[in-house]
Coordinates of C-alpha atoms in Angstrom, one line a residue:
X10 CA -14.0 -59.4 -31.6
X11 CA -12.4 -57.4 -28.5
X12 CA -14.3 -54.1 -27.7
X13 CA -10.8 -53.1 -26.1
X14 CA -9.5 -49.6 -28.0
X15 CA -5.5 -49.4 -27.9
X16 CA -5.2 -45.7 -26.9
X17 CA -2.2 -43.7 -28.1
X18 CA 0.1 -41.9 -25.8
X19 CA -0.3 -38.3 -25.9
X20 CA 3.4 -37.6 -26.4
X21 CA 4.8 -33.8 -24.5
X22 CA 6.2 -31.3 -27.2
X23 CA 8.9 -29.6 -25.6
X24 CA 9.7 -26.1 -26.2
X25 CA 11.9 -23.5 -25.4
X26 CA 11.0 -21.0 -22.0
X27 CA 11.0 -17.0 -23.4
X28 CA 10.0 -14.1 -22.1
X29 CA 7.2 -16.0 -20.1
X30 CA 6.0 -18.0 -23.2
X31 CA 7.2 -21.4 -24.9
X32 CA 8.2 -20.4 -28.2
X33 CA 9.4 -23.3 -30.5
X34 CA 12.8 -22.4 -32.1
X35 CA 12.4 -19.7 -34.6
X36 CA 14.4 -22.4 -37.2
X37 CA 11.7 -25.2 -36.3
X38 CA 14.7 -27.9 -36.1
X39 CA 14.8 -30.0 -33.2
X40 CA 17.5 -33.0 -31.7
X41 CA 17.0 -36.2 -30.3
X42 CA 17.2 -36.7 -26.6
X43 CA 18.1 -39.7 -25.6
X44 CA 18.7 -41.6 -22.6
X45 CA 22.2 -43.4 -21.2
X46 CA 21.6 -46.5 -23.2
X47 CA 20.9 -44.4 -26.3
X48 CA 16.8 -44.7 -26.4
X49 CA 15.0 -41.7 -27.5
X50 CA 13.4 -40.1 -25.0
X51 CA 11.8 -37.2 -26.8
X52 CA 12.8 -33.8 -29.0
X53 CA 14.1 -31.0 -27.7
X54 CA 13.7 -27.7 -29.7
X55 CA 17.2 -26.6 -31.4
X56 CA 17.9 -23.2 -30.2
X57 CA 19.9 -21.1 -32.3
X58 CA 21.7 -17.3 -31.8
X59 CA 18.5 -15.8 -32.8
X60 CA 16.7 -17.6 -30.1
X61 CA 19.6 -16.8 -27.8
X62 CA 19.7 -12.5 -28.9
X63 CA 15.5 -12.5 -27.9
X64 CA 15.9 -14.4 -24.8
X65 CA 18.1 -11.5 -24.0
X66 CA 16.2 -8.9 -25.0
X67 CA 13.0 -10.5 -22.8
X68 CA 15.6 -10.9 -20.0
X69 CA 17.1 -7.2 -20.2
X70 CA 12.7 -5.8 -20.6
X71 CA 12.5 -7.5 -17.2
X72 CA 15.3 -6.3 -15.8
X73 CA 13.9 -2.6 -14.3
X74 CA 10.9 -5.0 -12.6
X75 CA 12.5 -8.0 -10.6
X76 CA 15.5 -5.7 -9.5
X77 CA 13.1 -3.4 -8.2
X78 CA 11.1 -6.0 -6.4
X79 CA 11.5 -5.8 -2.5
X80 CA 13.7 -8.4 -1.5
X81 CA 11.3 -9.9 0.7
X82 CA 8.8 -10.4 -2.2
X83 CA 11.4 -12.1 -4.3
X84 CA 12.0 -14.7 -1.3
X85 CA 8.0 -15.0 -1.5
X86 CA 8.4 -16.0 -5.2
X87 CA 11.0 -18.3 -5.2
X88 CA 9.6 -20.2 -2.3
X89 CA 6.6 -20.4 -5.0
X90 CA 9.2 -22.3 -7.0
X91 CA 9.9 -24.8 -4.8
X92 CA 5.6 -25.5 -3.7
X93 CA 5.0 -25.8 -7.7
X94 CA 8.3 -28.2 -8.0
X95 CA 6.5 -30.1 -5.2
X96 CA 3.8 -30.8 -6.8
X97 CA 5.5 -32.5 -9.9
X98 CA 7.9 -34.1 -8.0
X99 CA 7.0 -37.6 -9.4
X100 CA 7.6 -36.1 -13.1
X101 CA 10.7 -34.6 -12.7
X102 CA 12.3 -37.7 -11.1
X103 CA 11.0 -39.6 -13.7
X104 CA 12.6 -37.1 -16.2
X105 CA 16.0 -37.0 -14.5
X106 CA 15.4 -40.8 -13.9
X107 CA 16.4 -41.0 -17.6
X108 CA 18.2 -37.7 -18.5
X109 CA 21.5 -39.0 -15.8
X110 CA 20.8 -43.0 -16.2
X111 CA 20.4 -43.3 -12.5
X112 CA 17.8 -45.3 -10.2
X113 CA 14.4 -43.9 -9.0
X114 CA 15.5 -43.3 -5.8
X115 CA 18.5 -41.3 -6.5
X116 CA 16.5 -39.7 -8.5
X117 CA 14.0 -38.5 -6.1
X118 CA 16.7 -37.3 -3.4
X119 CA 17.8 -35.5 -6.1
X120 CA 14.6 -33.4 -7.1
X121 CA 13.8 -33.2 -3.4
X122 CA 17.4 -31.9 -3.0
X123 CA 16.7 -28.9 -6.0
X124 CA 13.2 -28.3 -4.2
X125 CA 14.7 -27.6 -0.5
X126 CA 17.6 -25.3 -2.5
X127 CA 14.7 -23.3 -3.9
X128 CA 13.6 -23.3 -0.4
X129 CA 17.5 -22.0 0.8
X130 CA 17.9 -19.3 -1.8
X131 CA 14.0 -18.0 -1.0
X132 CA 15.6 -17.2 2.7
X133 CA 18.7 -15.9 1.7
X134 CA 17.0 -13.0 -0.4
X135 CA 16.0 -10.5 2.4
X136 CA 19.5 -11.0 4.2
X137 CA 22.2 -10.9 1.5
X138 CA 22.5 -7.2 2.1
X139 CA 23.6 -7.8 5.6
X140 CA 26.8 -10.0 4.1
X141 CA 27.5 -7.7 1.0
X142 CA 26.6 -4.2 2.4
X143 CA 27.7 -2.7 5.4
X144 CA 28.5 1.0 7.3
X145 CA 31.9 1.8 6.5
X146 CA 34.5 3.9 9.1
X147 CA 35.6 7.0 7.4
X148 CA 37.4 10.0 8.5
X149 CA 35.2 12.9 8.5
X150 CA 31.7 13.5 10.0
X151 CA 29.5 11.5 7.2
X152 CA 28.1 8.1 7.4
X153 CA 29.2 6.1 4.5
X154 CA 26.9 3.1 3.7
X155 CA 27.7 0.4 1.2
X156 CA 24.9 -1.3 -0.7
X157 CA 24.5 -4.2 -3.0
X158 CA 22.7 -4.6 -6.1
X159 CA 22.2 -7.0 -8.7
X160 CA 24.6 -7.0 -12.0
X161 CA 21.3 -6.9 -14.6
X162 CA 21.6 -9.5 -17.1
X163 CA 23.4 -13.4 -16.5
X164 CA 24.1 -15.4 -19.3
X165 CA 24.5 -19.0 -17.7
X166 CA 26.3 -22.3 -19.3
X167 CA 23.9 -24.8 -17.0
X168 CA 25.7 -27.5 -16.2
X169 CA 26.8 -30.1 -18.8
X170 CA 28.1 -33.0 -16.2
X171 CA 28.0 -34.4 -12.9
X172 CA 25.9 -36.2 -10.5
X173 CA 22.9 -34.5 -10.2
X174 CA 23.4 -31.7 -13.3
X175 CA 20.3 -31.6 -14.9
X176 CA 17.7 -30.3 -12.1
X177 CA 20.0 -29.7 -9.0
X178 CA 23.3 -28.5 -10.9
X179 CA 20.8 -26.2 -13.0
X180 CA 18.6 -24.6 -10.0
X181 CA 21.8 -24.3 -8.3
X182 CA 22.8 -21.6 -10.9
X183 CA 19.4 -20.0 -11.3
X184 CA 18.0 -19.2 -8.2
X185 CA 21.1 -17.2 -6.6
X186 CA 21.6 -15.1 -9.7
X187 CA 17.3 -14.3 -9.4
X188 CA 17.6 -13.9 -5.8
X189 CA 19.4 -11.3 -5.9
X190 CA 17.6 -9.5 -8.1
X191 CA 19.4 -10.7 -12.2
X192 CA 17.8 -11.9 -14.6
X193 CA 18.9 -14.6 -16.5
X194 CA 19.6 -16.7 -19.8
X195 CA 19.9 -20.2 -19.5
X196 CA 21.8 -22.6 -21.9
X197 CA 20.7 -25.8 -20.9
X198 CA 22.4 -29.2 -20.5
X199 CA 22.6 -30.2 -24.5
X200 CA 22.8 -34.2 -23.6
X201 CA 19.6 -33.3 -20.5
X202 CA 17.8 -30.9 -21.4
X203 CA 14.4 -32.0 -20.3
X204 CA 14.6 -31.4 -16.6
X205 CA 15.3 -27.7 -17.7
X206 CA 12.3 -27.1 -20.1
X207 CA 10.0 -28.8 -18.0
X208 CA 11.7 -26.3 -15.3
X209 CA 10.2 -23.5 -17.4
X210 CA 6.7 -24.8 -17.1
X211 CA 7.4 -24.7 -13.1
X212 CA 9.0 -21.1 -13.2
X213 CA 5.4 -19.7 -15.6
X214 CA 2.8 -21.1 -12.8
X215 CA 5.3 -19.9 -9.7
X216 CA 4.6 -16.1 -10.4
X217 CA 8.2 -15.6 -12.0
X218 CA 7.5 -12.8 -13.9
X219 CA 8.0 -13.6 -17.8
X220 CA 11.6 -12.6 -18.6
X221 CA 13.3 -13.7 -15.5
X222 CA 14.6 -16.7 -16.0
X223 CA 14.5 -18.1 -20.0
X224 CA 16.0 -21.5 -21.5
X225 CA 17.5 -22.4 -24.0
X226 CA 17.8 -25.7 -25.3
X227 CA 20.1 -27.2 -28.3
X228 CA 23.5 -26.9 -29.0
X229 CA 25.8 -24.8 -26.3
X230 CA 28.9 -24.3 -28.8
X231 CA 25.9 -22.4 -31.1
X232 CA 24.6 -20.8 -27.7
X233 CA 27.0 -19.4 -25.2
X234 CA 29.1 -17.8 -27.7
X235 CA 25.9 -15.8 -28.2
X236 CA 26.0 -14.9 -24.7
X237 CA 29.6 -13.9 -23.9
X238 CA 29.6 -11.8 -27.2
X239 CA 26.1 -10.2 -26.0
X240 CA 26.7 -6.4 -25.3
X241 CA 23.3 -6.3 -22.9
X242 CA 24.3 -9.5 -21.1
X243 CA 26.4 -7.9 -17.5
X244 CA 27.8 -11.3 -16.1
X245 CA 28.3 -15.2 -17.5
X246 CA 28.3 -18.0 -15.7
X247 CA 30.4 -21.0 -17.3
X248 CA 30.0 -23.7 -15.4
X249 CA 28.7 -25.8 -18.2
X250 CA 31.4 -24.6 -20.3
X251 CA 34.2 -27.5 -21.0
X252 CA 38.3 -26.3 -20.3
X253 CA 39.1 -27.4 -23.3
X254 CA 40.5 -25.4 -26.6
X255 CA 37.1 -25.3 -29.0
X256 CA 33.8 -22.3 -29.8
X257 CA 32.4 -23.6 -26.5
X258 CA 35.4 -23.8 -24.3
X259 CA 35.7 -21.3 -21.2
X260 CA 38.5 -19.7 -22.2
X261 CA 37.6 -18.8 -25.6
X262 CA 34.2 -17.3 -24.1
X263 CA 35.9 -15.8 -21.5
X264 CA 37.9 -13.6 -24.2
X265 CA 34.9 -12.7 -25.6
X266 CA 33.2 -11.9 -22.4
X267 CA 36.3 -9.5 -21.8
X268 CA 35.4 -7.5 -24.8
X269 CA 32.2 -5.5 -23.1
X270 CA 33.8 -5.7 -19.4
X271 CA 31.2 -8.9 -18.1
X272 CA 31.8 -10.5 -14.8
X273 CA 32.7 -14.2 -15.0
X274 CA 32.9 -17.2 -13.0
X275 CA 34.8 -19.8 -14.3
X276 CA 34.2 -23.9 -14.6
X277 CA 35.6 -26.3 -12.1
X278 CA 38.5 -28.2 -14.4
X279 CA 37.0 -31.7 -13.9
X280 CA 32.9 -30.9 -13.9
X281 CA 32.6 -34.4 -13.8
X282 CA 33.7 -34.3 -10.3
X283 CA 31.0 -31.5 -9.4
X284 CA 29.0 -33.2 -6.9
X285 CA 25.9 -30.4 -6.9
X286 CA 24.2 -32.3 -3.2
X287 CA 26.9 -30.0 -1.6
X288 CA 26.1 -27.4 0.9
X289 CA 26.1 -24.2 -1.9
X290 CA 27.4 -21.5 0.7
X291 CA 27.2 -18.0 -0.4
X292 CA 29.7 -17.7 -3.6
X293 CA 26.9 -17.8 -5.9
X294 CA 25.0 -14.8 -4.4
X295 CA 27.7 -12.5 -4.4
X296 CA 29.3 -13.4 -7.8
X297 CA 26.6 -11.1 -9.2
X298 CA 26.0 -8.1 -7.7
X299 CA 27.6 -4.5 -7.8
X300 CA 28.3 -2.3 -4.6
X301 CA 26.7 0.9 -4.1
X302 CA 28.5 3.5 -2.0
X303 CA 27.0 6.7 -0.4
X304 CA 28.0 9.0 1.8
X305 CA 25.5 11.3 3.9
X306 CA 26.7 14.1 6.3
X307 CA 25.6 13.2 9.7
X308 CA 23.5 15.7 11.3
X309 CA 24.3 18.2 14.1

């Protein structure tokens, strides 16, 4: 007889990312993830509205804190990010191994791609200023000095397609809308969302403070209308969002953005074409921040 035990795998529960915690969906439903070839790969919690309102209201109770964070500190925290993304590097290919149907190879260059744009973001936090603020010539004996600062509250649509969506599309989102100061709400890829929750178990050891960034997994047509219709959500993000007519599609959450005045940036036409190795350039970091003007009488 064979002394040799057959262990069982210890199989991950994924859950959502709230308010610095992992809540399971308040319904308790899950989905199946599964892979290109249609294996399951695990379940992902089902997010519903109700998950969606109190991942804003964590988002919008953290708001007053990261905003006021020096700018410098929040480079020193993203750049946390990328050191604790480092160190599950073999994970996360693995996971977006799977999630896109690619090789492990491409898989790698891709996590190492979403670690070095943590990296990007981190420096960009402390010298944004310099490209959205500025002294401003005026006619009178005053200095006028214009400022930026951060919108408050981004609902995001992560992106849905596209090589490299479900780590480097999705950091690609986050981090510019948290380095300059927003918090954020995060509907994840519906089809990949397992890059993105494991993401939230990066973002709760990387001194994020809870209610910065939270995630949502399940169902985006159940989600984002959630988050355009949100009167404490300032900006949306619709990336992920599909052009055509449906609940989910960008222009139907767009017109309900409109209704409480939110800033919004729209979806490429073909996101299947969004190739997310691209250089990101600045866009990102100034789609959500306000300008602050002041004017101070020079002195004598």
């Amino acid at each position: 007889m064979s002394d040799v035990v057959t262990r069982l795998d210890v199989l991950k529960t994924y859950k959502l990312y709230v308010g610095g915690k992992f809540p399971r969906s308040e319904s308790g439903r899950v989905y199946e993830v599964t892979d290109s070839n249609g294996e399951w790969l695990a379940n992902a919690p089902l997010g519903t509205r109700k998950d969606t309102r109190d991942a804003v209201l964590a988002a919008r109770a953290a708001v007053k804190g990261w905003a006021g964070t020096t700018a410098y500190n929040r480079g020193q925290v993203l750049y946390r990010v990328a050191e604790m993304l480092q160190g599950r590097r073999e994970q996360f290919a693995a996971e977006v191994a799977l999630s896109e149907g690619i090789g492990p190879k491409k898989a790698a260059a891709l996590v190492d791609a979403a670690i070095d744009r943590w990296v990007w973001y981190a420096g960009w936090t402390d010298k944004v200023a310099q490209i959205a603020g500025g002294a401003n010539p005026v006619a009178g004996p005053y200095f006028n000095l214009s400022t930026p600062e951060p919108t408050g509250v981004v609902g995001i649509v992560a992106p849905q397609a596209g090589y490299g969506h479900s780590l480097l599309g999705l950091v690609s989102v986050i981090a510019p809308a948290i380095a300059t100061g927003n918090t954020v709400v995060v509907a994840a890829a519906a089809d990949a969302p397992l890059p993105a929750l494991s993401l939230g178990e990066v973002l709760a050891t990387s001194d994020v403070p809870g209610g910065v960034v939270n995630i949502i997994s399940g169902r985006t047509v159940d989600i984002a209308p959630t988050l355009a219709s949100h009167q404490d959500v300032n900006a949306l993000d619709l990336t992920g969002a599909i052009a055509a007519d449906g609940p989910g599609a960008a222009g139907v959450l767009e017109a309900s953005a409109a209704d409480t005045l939110k800033r919004v940036v729209r979806p490429e036409l073909d996101p299947f074409a969004q190739d997310w190795t691209n250089a990101p350039g600045t866009d990102r970091l100034l789609s959500f921040l306000e300008t602050k003007t002041v004017w101070h009488p020079m002195g004598i």
